[in-house]
Amino acid sequence: MQTNIRYGKHAVALEIYRGHFEKYDIKPDGLVISASIRALCGLGQFENAASTLSSYRGADRAMTGRQIMNAYGEILQSTLREERFDLAAEVFNEFLGANYIPSKSTYESILRGLRLVDTSRSGPRTTRPTNDCNEGLSVLSQEVIRDTGKNRHARFQFLLQIIDAVDQRKVPISGLFYSAAVREGTDMGDIYRELSLDMLRVRRGYKEDGDENHDNVELSSLTWQNALTARMSGEITLSSMPVLRVQIGKAEQRAVQLAEKAAVYRRMQKLKKEKEIASSPPSQDESSE
């Protein structure tokens, strides 16, 4: 089965599983179950993959904890690649409901599914080191560039949904996941950039005057999804923001620094442009009026 899956022959792998294990009622081990889930995901049968995992993850310990974690990651990545956000959310909530804690690998699977990390390597998307101010601006893949505004909104909203779901368990998100969310919001601009800056301020614990003090930001039970909705209606202020728990590993520090640097740089550029427009002399047509 593994060889067939490796070469993209998911239908053949699934036929072996059904023709041998299911037909003769042979109890599969964790490796076989994991392979069948990968085959189902490869064929786009995500609901079947999720139900297979649900039925086996607690059955006589047929799967190890690591196999279960990897299977959830496989389903999350596959469903998100096809923009099945509702199903991915159900799978992730089931994952949390079974008392599993997201690992760095889980977060990376989600980001790969959302095309927010470079799938050719384990690190975040490549950044363009043009100069010190621009260093944190990410280079989007061609797939992301072709996305419509609706797709990007749904993807960003899913990022916030994950942050909210994890926070309900009082568990931090990874530094890579946080940096991806900030970077994506910055790239999208407007209210999304403002929300990215909100996330940055809450993580650092300061108000816009730059005075670093966690007491300066009043945290509330507001979720980040609600914060986005409030930002869209212009009703939110920094004095009341959702909680944000981030655990930044040593290997993630640079990604976080670059993402936050880009968010601040874009904000400064916007303010500079607004100031230039406000201070520019009126045009001849305007002065004649």
PDB file of C-alpha atoms in Angstrom:
ATOM      1  CA  MET A   1       0.000   0.000   0.000  1.00  0.00           C
ATOM      2  CA  GLN A   2       2.747   2.446   0.952  1.00  0.00           C
ATOM      3  CA  THR A   3       4.509   1.981  -2.392  1.00  0.00           C
ATOM      4  CA  ASN A   4       1.306   2.619  -4.358  1.00  0.00           C
ATOM      5  CA  ILE A   5       0.591   5.748  -2.328  1.00  0.00           C
ATOM      6  CA  ARG A   6       4.143   6.990  -2.837  1.00  0.00           C
ATOM      7  CA  TYR A   7       3.617   6.792  -6.596  1.00  0.00           C
ATOM      8  CA  GLY A   8       0.175   8.381  -6.449  1.00  0.00           C
ATOM      9  CA  LYS A   9      -1.766   5.145  -6.994  1.00  0.00           C
ATOM     10  CA  HIS A  10      -4.281   5.839  -4.255  1.00  0.00           C
ATOM     11  CA  ALA A  11      -7.106   3.838  -5.852  1.00  0.00           C
ATOM     12  CA  VAL A  12      -4.899   0.742  -6.064  1.00  0.00           C
ATOM     13  CA  ALA A  13      -3.836   1.133  -2.442  1.00  0.00           C
ATOM     14  CA  LEU A  14      -7.431   1.492  -1.308  1.00  0.00           C
ATOM     15  CA  GLU A  15      -8.459  -1.571  -3.319  1.00  0.00           C
ATOM     16  CA  ILE A  16      -5.768  -3.620  -1.576  1.00  0.00           C
ATOM     17  CA  TYR A  17      -7.105  -2.460   1.781  1.00  0.00           C
ATOM     18  CA  ARG A  18     -10.719  -3.230   0.952  1.00  0.00           C
ATOM     19  CA  GLY A  19     -10.003  -6.429  -0.954  1.00  0.00           C
ATOM     20  CA  HIS A  20      -7.828  -7.910   1.748  1.00  0.00           C
ATOM     21  CA  PHE A  21      -8.523  -6.465   5.188  1.00  0.00           C
ATOM     22  CA  GLU A  22     -12.214  -5.577   4.878  1.00  0.00           C
ATOM     23  CA  LYS A  23     -13.199  -8.571   2.718  1.00  0.00           C
ATOM     24  CA  TYR A  24     -11.669 -11.123   5.069  1.00  0.00           C
ATOM     25  CA  ASP A  25     -12.372  -9.142   8.226  1.00  0.00           C
ATOM     26  CA  ILE A  26      -8.688  -8.932   9.128  1.00  0.00           C
ATOM     27  CA  LYS A  27      -7.843  -6.421  11.816  1.00  0.00           C
ATOM     28  CA  PRO A  28      -5.431  -3.852  10.331  1.00  0.00           C
ATOM     29  CA  ASP A  29      -2.565  -2.382  12.303  1.00  0.00           C
ATOM     30  CA  GLY A  30      -1.730   1.292  12.667  1.00  0.00           C
ATOM     31  CA  LEU A  31       0.456   1.412   9.560  1.00  0.00           C
ATOM     32  CA  VAL A  32      -2.283  -0.054   7.375  1.00  0.00           C
ATOM     33  CA  ILE A  33      -4.921   2.280   8.813  1.00  0.00           C
ATOM     34  CA  SER A  34      -2.646   5.280   8.275  1.00  0.00           C
ATOM     35  CA  ALA A  35      -2.024   4.209   4.680  1.00  0.00           C
ATOM     36  CA  SER A  36      -5.765   3.792   4.018  1.00  0.00           C
ATOM     37  CA  ILE A  37      -6.409   7.305   5.372  1.00  0.00           C
ATOM     38  CA  ARG A  38      -3.720   8.720   3.082  1.00  0.00           C
ATOM     39  CA  ALA A  39      -5.256   6.862   0.146  1.00  0.00           C
ATOM     40  CA  LEU A  40      -8.725   8.212   0.921  1.00  0.00           C
ATOM     41  CA  CYS A  41      -7.347  11.750   1.170  1.00  0.00           C
ATOM     42  CA  GLY A  42      -5.523  11.266  -2.129  1.00  0.00           C
ATOM     43  CA  LEU A  43      -8.832  10.340  -3.752  1.00  0.00           C
ATOM     44  CA  GLY A  44     -10.634  13.318  -2.218  1.00  0.00           C
ATOM     45  CA  GLN A  45     -12.768  11.123   0.038  1.00  0.00           C
ATOM     46  CA  PHE A  46     -12.172  13.319   3.055  1.00  0.00           C
ATOM     47  CA  GLU A  47     -15.317  12.402   4.971  1.00  0.00           C
ATOM     48  CA  ASN A  48     -14.445   8.708   4.690  1.00  0.00           C
ATOM     49  CA  ALA A  49     -10.897   9.439   5.815  1.00  0.00           C
ATOM     50  CA  ALA A  50     -12.173  11.338   8.856  1.00  0.00           C
ATOM     51  CA  SER A  51     -14.676   8.622   9.791  1.00  0.00           C
ATOM     52  CA  THR A  52     -11.998   5.927   9.374  1.00  0.00           C
ATOM     53  CA  LEU A  53      -9.720   7.776  11.777  1.00  0.00           C
ATOM     54  CA  SER A  54     -12.560   8.342  14.243  1.00  0.00           C
ATOM     55  CA  SER A  55     -13.473   4.649  14.280  1.00  0.00           C
ATOM     56  CA  TYR A  56      -9.915   3.358  14.714  1.00  0.00           C
ATOM     57  CA  ARG A  57      -8.133   5.928  16.885  1.00  0.00           C
ATOM     58  CA  GLY A  58      -9.569   4.465  20.076  1.00  0.00           C
ATOM     59  CA  ALA A  59     -10.275   0.905  18.988  1.00  0.00           C
ATOM     60  CA  ASP A  60      -8.042  -1.437  21.001  1.00  0.00           C
ATOM     61  CA  ARG A  61      -5.165   1.017  20.545  1.00  0.00           C
ATOM     62  CA  ALA A  62      -4.737  -0.047  16.932  1.00  0.00           C
ATOM     63  CA  MET A  63      -2.978   3.258  16.200  1.00  0.00           C
ATOM     64  CA  THR A  64      -0.186   4.825  18.200  1.00  0.00           C
ATOM     65  CA  GLY A  65      -0.446   8.418  19.381  1.00  0.00           C
ATOM     66  CA  ARG A  66       2.016   9.565  16.752  1.00  0.00           C
ATOM     67  CA  GLN A  67       0.111   7.762  13.986  1.00  0.00           C
ATOM     68  CA  ILE A  68      -3.103   9.436  15.117  1.00  0.00           C
ATOM     69  CA  MET A  69      -1.453  12.873  15.161  1.00  0.00           C
ATOM     70  CA  ASN A  70      -0.001  12.307  11.678  1.00  0.00           C
ATOM     71  CA  ALA A  71      -3.370  11.091  10.362  1.00  0.00           C
ATOM     72  CA  TYR A  72      -5.122  14.213  11.639  1.00  0.00           C
ATOM     73  CA  GLY A  73      -2.416  16.308  10.006  1.00  0.00           C
ATOM     74  CA  GLU A  74      -2.884  14.457   6.718  1.00  0.00           C
ATOM     75  CA  ILE A  75      -6.647  15.049   6.729  1.00  0.00           C
ATOM     76  CA  LEU A  76      -6.312  18.703   7.717  1.00  0.00           C
ATOM     77  CA  GLN A  77      -3.742  19.407   5.026  1.00  0.00           C
ATOM     78  CA  SER A  78      -5.717  17.583   2.340  1.00  0.00           C
ATOM     79  CA  THR A  79      -9.071  19.176   3.137  1.00  0.00           C
ATOM     80  CA  LEU A  80      -7.572  22.651   3.295  1.00  0.00           C
ATOM     81  CA  ARG A  81      -5.822  22.185  -0.051  1.00  0.00           C
ATOM     82  CA  GLU A  82      -9.317  21.766  -1.514  1.00  0.00           C
ATOM     83  CA  GLU A  83     -10.648  24.670   0.590  1.00  0.00           C
ATOM     84  CA  ARG A  84     -13.006  22.448   2.573  1.00  0.00           C
ATOM     85  CA  PHE A  85     -12.815  24.827   5.517  1.00  0.00           C
ATOM     86  CA  ASP A  86     -15.964  23.598   7.275  1.00  0.00           C
ATOM     87  CA  LEU A  87     -14.834  19.979   7.238  1.00  0.00           C
ATOM     88  CA  ALA A  88     -11.325  20.942   8.320  1.00  0.00           C
ATOM     89  CA  ALA A  89     -12.807  22.857  11.258  1.00  0.00           C
ATOM     90  CA  GLU A  90     -14.888  19.812  12.259  1.00  0.00           C
ATOM     91  CA  VAL A  91     -11.826  17.566  12.108  1.00  0.00           C
ATOM     92  CA  PHE A  92      -9.750  20.007  14.154  1.00  0.00           C
ATOM     93  CA  ASN A  93     -12.479  20.369  16.782  1.00  0.00           C
ATOM     94  CA  GLU A  94     -12.721  16.579  17.026  1.00  0.00           C
ATOM     95  CA  PHE A  95      -8.946  16.507  17.430  1.00  0.00           C
ATOM     96  CA  LEU A  96      -9.121  18.974  20.322  1.00  0.00           C
ATOM     97  CA  GLY A  97     -12.202  17.263  21.778  1.00  0.00           C
ATOM     98  CA  ALA A  98     -10.231  14.014  22.003  1.00  0.00           C
ATOM     99  CA  ASN A  99      -7.740  15.883  24.230  1.00  0.00           C
ATOM    100  CA  TYR A 100      -4.950  16.000  21.681  1.00  0.00           C
ATOM    101  CA  ILE A 101      -2.701  19.051  21.785  1.00  0.00           C
ATOM    102  CA  PRO A 102      -1.534  20.526  18.463  1.00  0.00           C
ATOM    103  CA  SER A 103       2.165  20.006  17.855  1.00  0.00           C
ATOM    104  CA  LYS A 104       4.417  22.047  15.591  1.00  0.00           C
ATOM    105  CA  SER A 105       3.814  19.374  12.963  1.00  0.00           C
ATOM    106  CA  THR A 106       0.031  19.862  13.271  1.00  0.00           C
ATOM    107  CA  TYR A 107       0.347  23.598  12.731  1.00  0.00           C
ATOM    108  CA  GLU A 108       2.677  23.065   9.778  1.00  0.00           C
ATOM    109  CA  SER A 109       0.171  20.654   8.190  1.00  0.00           C
ATOM    110  CA  ILE A 110      -2.499  23.343   8.437  1.00  0.00           C
ATOM    111  CA  LEU A 111      -0.213  25.991   6.958  1.00  0.00           C
ATOM    112  CA  ARG A 112       0.795  23.698   4.103  1.00  0.00           C
ATOM    113  CA  GLY A 113      -2.855  23.008   3.367  1.00  0.00           C
ATOM    114  CA  LEU A 114      -3.493  26.761   3.290  1.00  0.00           C
ATOM    115  CA  ARG A 115      -0.393  27.221   1.076  1.00  0.00           C
ATOM    116  CA  LEU A 116       1.174  29.557   3.607  1.00  0.00           C
ATOM    117  CA  VAL A 117       4.457  27.703   3.946  1.00  0.00           C
ATOM    118  CA  ASP A 118       6.893  26.532   1.331  1.00  0.00           C
ATOM    119  CA  THR A 119       5.936  22.902   0.698  1.00  0.00           C
ATOM    120  CA  SER A 120       9.390  22.131  -0.686  1.00  0.00           C
ATOM    121  CA  ARG A 121      10.990  22.561   2.717  1.00  0.00           C
ATOM    122  CA  SER A 122      10.090  22.660   6.382  1.00  0.00           C
ATOM    123  CA  GLY A 123      10.482  26.405   6.862  1.00  0.00           C
ATOM    124  CA  PRO A 124       8.087  29.301   6.194  1.00  0.00           C
ATOM    125  CA  ARG A 125       7.587  30.855   2.789  1.00  0.00           C
ATOM    126  CA  THR A 126      10.642  32.409   1.224  1.00  0.00           C
ATOM    127  CA  THR A 127      11.127  36.076   2.054  1.00  0.00           C
ATOM    128  CA  ARG A 128      12.680  38.715  -0.167  1.00  0.00           C
ATOM    129  CA  PRO A 129      15.706  40.268   1.622  1.00  0.00           C
ATOM    130  CA  THR A 130      15.735  43.441  -0.471  1.00  0.00           C
ATOM    131  CA  ASN A 131      16.520  45.860   2.373  1.00  0.00           C
ATOM    132  CA  ASP A 132      16.145  46.144   6.121  1.00  0.00           C
ATOM    133  CA  CYS A 133      12.658  47.654   6.007  1.00  0.00           C
ATOM    134  CA  ASN A 134      11.320  45.295   3.364  1.00  0.00           C
ATOM    135  CA  GLU A 135      12.962  42.127   4.643  1.00  0.00           C
ATOM    136  CA  GLY A 136       9.806  40.727   6.192  1.00  0.00           C
ATOM    137  CA  LEU A 137       7.590  41.037   3.130  1.00  0.00           C
ATOM    138  CA  SER A 138       6.763  37.547   1.966  1.00  0.00           C
ATOM    139  CA  VAL A 139       6.843  36.261  -1.585  1.00  0.00           C
ATOM    140  CA  LEU A 140       3.520  34.652  -2.399  1.00  0.00           C
ATOM    141  CA  SER A 141       3.363  31.448  -4.377  1.00  0.00           C
ATOM    142  CA  GLN A 142       1.626  31.599  -7.765  1.00  0.00           C
ATOM    143  CA  GLU A 143      -1.296  29.687  -6.261  1.00  0.00           C
ATOM    144  CA  VAL A 144      -1.814  32.346  -3.600  1.00  0.00           C
ATOM    145  CA  ILE A 145      -1.435  35.201  -6.090  1.00  0.00           C
ATOM    146  CA  ARG A 146      -4.259  33.746  -8.182  1.00  0.00           C
ATOM    147  CA  ASP A 147      -6.583  33.556  -5.169  1.00  0.00           C
ATOM    148  CA  THR A 148      -9.652  35.757  -5.197  1.00  0.00           C
ATOM    149  CA  GLY A 149     -10.411  38.063  -2.311  1.00  0.00           C
ATOM    150  CA  LYS A 150     -13.083  35.644  -1.129  1.00  0.00           C
ATOM    151  CA  ASN A 151     -10.636  32.750  -0.959  1.00  0.00           C
ATOM    152  CA  ARG A 152      -8.078  34.762   0.959  1.00  0.00           C
ATOM    153  CA  HIS A 153     -10.722  36.012   3.368  1.00  0.00           C
ATOM    154  CA  ALA A 154     -11.863  32.440   4.037  1.00  0.00           C
ATOM    155  CA  ARG A 155      -8.276  31.319   4.560  1.00  0.00           C
ATOM    156  CA  PHE A 156      -7.516  34.160   6.970  1.00  0.00           C
ATOM    157  CA  GLN A 157     -10.763  33.532   8.816  1.00  0.00           C
ATOM    158  CA  PHE A 158      -9.783  29.869   9.208  1.00  0.00           C
ATOM    159  CA  LEU A 159      -6.459  30.926  10.731  1.00  0.00           C
ATOM    160  CA  LEU A 160      -8.394  32.955  13.295  1.00  0.00           C
ATOM    161  CA  GLN A 161     -10.753  30.035  13.877  1.00  0.00           C
ATOM    162  CA  ILE A 162      -7.806  27.804  14.773  1.00  0.00           C
ATOM    163  CA  ILE A 163      -6.381  30.436  17.132  1.00  0.00           C
ATOM    164  CA  ASP A 164      -9.754  30.784  18.883  1.00  0.00           C
ATOM    165  CA  ALA A 165     -10.293  27.023  19.165  1.00  0.00           C
ATOM    166  CA  VAL A 166      -6.838  26.465  20.632  1.00  0.00           C
ATOM    167  CA  ASP A 167      -7.233  29.361  23.053  1.00  0.00           C
ATOM    168  CA  GLN A 168     -10.374  27.772  24.497  1.00  0.00           C
ATOM    169  CA  ARG A 169      -8.080  24.957  25.690  1.00  0.00           C
ATOM    170  CA  LYS A 170      -5.606  27.504  27.097  1.00  0.00           C
ATOM    171  CA  VAL A 171      -2.972  26.178  24.697  1.00  0.00           C
ATOM    172  CA  PRO A 172      -0.548  28.457  22.795  1.00  0.00           C
ATOM    173  CA  ILE A 173      -0.154  28.499  19.037  1.00  0.00           C
ATOM    174  CA  SER A 174       3.299  27.991  17.555  1.00  0.00           C
ATOM    175  CA  GLY A 175       5.510  30.885  16.569  1.00  0.00           C
ATOM    176  CA  LEU A 176       5.395  29.739  12.937  1.00  0.00           C
ATOM    177  CA  PHE A 177       1.582  29.727  12.923  1.00  0.00           C
ATOM    178  CA  TYR A 178       1.463  33.183  14.518  1.00  0.00           C
ATOM    179  CA  SER A 179       3.960  34.592  12.020  1.00  0.00           C
ATOM    180  CA  ALA A 180       1.976  33.111   9.117  1.00  0.00           C
ATOM    181  CA  ALA A 181      -1.244  34.731  10.371  1.00  0.00           C
ATOM    182  CA  VAL A 182       0.431  38.125  10.825  1.00  0.00           C
ATOM    183  CA  ARG A 183       2.143  37.854   7.454  1.00  0.00           C
ATOM    184  CA  GLU A 184      -1.047  36.881   5.627  1.00  0.00           C
ATOM    185  CA  GLY A 185      -3.020  39.735   7.180  1.00  0.00           C
ATOM    186  CA  THR A 186      -0.237  42.162   6.289  1.00  0.00           C
ATOM    187  CA  ASP A 187      -0.193  40.966   2.685  1.00  0.00           C
ATOM    188  CA  MET A 188      -3.986  41.305   2.397  1.00  0.00           C
ATOM    189  CA  GLY A 189      -3.948  44.894   3.660  1.00  0.00           C
ATOM    190  CA  ASP A 190      -6.722  47.162   4.984  1.00  0.00           C
ATOM    191  CA  ILE A 191      -8.629  45.698   7.949  1.00  0.00           C
ATOM    192  CA  TYR A 192      -6.637  42.468   7.774  1.00  0.00           C
ATOM    193  CA  ARG A 193      -3.387  44.388   8.227  1.00  0.00           C
ATOM    194  CA  GLU A 194      -4.943  46.260  11.134  1.00  0.00           C
ATOM    195  CA  LEU A 195      -5.942  42.978  12.760  1.00  0.00           C
ATOM    196  CA  SER A 196      -2.401  41.668  12.257  1.00  0.00           C
ATOM    197  CA  LEU A 197      -1.148  44.744  14.082  1.00  0.00           C
ATOM    198  CA  ASP A 198      -3.696  44.074  16.826  1.00  0.00           C
ATOM    199  CA  MET A 199      -2.269  40.565  17.200  1.00  0.00           C
ATOM    200  CA  LEU A 200       1.242  41.994  17.354  1.00  0.00           C
ATOM    201  CA  ARG A 201       0.250  44.515  20.031  1.00  0.00           C
ATOM    202  CA  VAL A 202      -1.498  41.900  22.157  1.00  0.00           C
ATOM    203  CA  ARG A 203       1.479  39.547  21.923  1.00  0.00           C
ATOM    204  CA  ARG A 204       3.909  42.302  22.859  1.00  0.00           C
ATOM    205  CA  GLY A 205       1.484  43.839  25.329  1.00  0.00           C
ATOM    206  CA  TYR A 206       1.624  47.505  24.453  1.00  0.00           C
ATOM    207  CA  LYS A 207      -0.494  50.329  23.132  1.00  0.00           C
ATOM    208  CA  GLU A 208       0.297  52.419  20.088  1.00  0.00           C
ATOM    209  CA  ASP A 209       2.629  54.704  22.054  1.00  0.00           C
ATOM    210  CA  GLY A 210       5.074  51.791  22.214  1.00  0.00           C
ATOM    211  CA  ASP A 211       5.158  51.670  26.021  1.00  0.00           C
ATOM    212  CA  GLU A 212       5.658  47.957  26.636  1.00  0.00           C
ATOM    213  CA  ASN A 213       3.459  46.927  29.502  1.00  0.00           C
ATOM    214  CA  HIS A 214       1.045  44.001  29.463  1.00  0.00           C
ATOM    215  CA  ASP A 215      -1.337  45.980  31.674  1.00  0.00           C
ATOM    216  CA  ASN A 216      -1.808  48.480  28.864  1.00  0.00           C
ATOM    217  CA  VAL A 217      -3.912  46.113  26.762  1.00  0.00           C
ATOM    218  CA  GLU A 218      -7.208  45.035  28.259  1.00  0.00           C
ATOM    219  CA  LEU A 219      -7.870  41.461  27.182  1.00  0.00           C
ATOM    220  CA  SER A 220     -11.434  40.206  26.910  1.00  0.00           C
ATOM    221  CA  SER A 221     -13.462  37.122  26.038  1.00  0.00           C
ATOM    222  CA  LEU A 222     -13.801  38.467  22.506  1.00  0.00           C
ATOM    223  CA  THR A 223     -12.633  35.965  19.885  1.00  0.00           C
ATOM    224  CA  TRP A 224     -10.355  36.853  16.998  1.00  0.00           C
ATOM    225  CA  GLN A 225     -13.108  35.951  14.554  1.00  0.00           C
ATOM    226  CA  ASN A 226     -15.372  38.456  16.292  1.00  0.00           C
ATOM    227  CA  ALA A 227     -12.510  40.946  16.303  1.00  0.00           C
ATOM    228  CA  LEU A 228     -12.280  40.663  12.505  1.00  0.00           C
ATOM    229  CA  THR A 229     -16.030  41.234  12.188  1.00  0.00           C
ATOM    230  CA  ALA A 230     -15.773  44.225  14.513  1.00  0.00           C
ATOM    231  CA  ARG A 231     -12.816  45.593  12.535  1.00  0.00           C
ATOM    232  CA  MET A 232     -14.906  45.350   9.368  1.00  0.00           C
ATOM    233  CA  SER A 233     -17.590  47.479  10.996  1.00  0.00           C
ATOM    234  CA  GLY A 234     -15.078  49.860  12.579  1.00  0.00           C
ATOM    235  CA  GLU A 235     -16.301  49.192  16.115  1.00  0.00           C
ATOM    236  CA  ILE A 236     -13.164  47.777  17.762  1.00  0.00           C
ATOM    237  CA  THR A 237     -10.472  49.587  19.728  1.00  0.00           C
ATOM    238  CA  LEU A 238      -7.217  48.329  21.154  1.00  0.00           C
ATOM    239  CA  SER A 239      -8.512  48.756  24.702  1.00  0.00           C
ATOM    240  CA  SER A 240     -10.486  45.506  24.351  1.00  0.00           C
ATOM    241  CA  MET A 241      -8.821  42.662  22.482  1.00  0.00           C
ATOM    242  CA  PRO A 242      -8.899  38.845  22.505  1.00  0.00           C
ATOM    243  CA  VAL A 243      -6.297  36.778  24.310  1.00  0.00           C
ATOM    244  CA  LEU A 244      -3.361  35.547  22.250  1.00  0.00           C
ATOM    245  CA  ARG A 245      -1.042  32.815  23.500  1.00  0.00           C
ATOM    246  CA  VAL A 246       2.079  32.241  21.417  1.00  0.00           C
ATOM    247  CA  GLN A 247       4.950  29.874  22.130  1.00  0.00           C
ATOM    248  CA  ILE A 248       7.969  30.898  20.094  1.00  0.00           C
ATOM    249  CA  GLY A 249      10.741  28.373  19.736  1.00  0.00           C
ATOM    250  CA  LYS A 250      14.318  29.388  19.055  1.00  0.00           C
ATOM    251  CA  ALA A 251      14.048  28.285  15.419  1.00  0.00           C
ATOM    252  CA  GLU A 252      10.874  30.383  14.979  1.00  0.00           C
ATOM    253  CA  GLN A 253      12.181  33.677  16.336  1.00  0.00           C
ATOM    254  CA  ARG A 254      13.370  35.009  12.988  1.00  0.00           C
ATOM    255  CA  ALA A 255      10.079  34.183  11.241  1.00  0.00           C
ATOM    256  CA  VAL A 256       8.180  36.045  13.971  1.00  0.00           C
ATOM    257  CA  GLN A 257      10.528  39.034  13.828  1.00  0.00           C
ATOM    258  CA  LEU A 258      10.230  39.310  10.041  1.00  0.00           C
ATOM    259  CA  ALA A 259       6.426  39.008  10.074  1.00  0.00           C
ATOM    260  CA  GLU A 260       6.057  41.667  12.774  1.00  0.00           C
ATOM    261  CA  LYS A 261       8.609  43.920  11.092  1.00  0.00           C
ATOM    262  CA  ALA A 262       6.683  43.730   7.826  1.00  0.00           C
ATOM    263  CA  ALA A 263       3.391  44.560   9.554  1.00  0.00           C
ATOM    264  CA  VAL A 264       4.872  47.655  11.225  1.00  0.00           C
ATOM    265  CA  TYR A 265       6.654  48.730   8.018  1.00  0.00           C
ATOM    266  CA  ARG A 266       3.460  48.512   5.949  1.00  0.00           C
ATOM    267  CA  ARG A 267       1.624  50.525   8.604  1.00  0.00           C
ATOM    268  CA  MET A 268       4.320  53.220   8.578  1.00  0.00           C
ATOM    269  CA  GLN A 269       4.182  53.376   4.774  1.00  0.00           C
ATOM    270  CA  LYS A 270       0.427  53.825   4.881  1.00  0.00           C
ATOM    271  CA  LEU A 271       0.630  56.616   7.478  1.00  0.00           C
ATOM    272  CA  LYS A 272       3.394  58.324   5.484  1.00  0.00           C
ATOM    273  CA  LYS A 273       1.282  58.244   2.326  1.00  0.00           C
ATOM    274  CA  GLU A 274      -1.773  59.608   4.153  1.00  0.00           C
ATOM    275  CA  LYS A 275       0.351  62.419   5.607  1.00  0.00           C
ATOM    276  CA  GLU A 276       1.731  63.309   2.171  1.00  0.00           C
ATOM    277  CA  ILE A 277      -1.773  63.432   0.706  1.00  0.00           C
ATOM    278  CA  ALA A 278      -3.029  65.593   3.552  1.00  0.00           C
ATOM    279  CA  SER A 279      -0.126  68.051   3.263  1.00  0.00           C
ATOM    280  CA  SER A 280      -0.096  68.276  -0.534  1.00  0.00           C
ATOM    281  CA  PRO A 281      -1.363  71.578  -2.034  1.00  0.00           C
ATOM    282  CA  PRO A 282      -4.773  71.474  -3.689  1.00  0.00           C
ATOM    283  CA  SER A 283      -4.932  70.976  -7.416  1.00  0.00           C
ATOM    284  CA  GLN A 284      -5.648  73.879  -9.779  1.00  0.00           C
ATOM    285  CA  ASP A 285      -9.235  72.718 -10.286  1.00  0.00           C
ATOM    286  CA  GLU A 286      -9.817  72.551  -6.541  1.00  0.00           C
ATOM    287  CA  SER A 287      -8.277  76.002  -5.918  1.00  0.00           C
ATOM    288  CA  SER A 288     -10.406  77.580  -8.655  1.00  0.00           C
ATOM    289  CA  GLU A 289     -13.517  76.361  -6.951  1.00  0.00           C
TER     290      GLU A 289
END
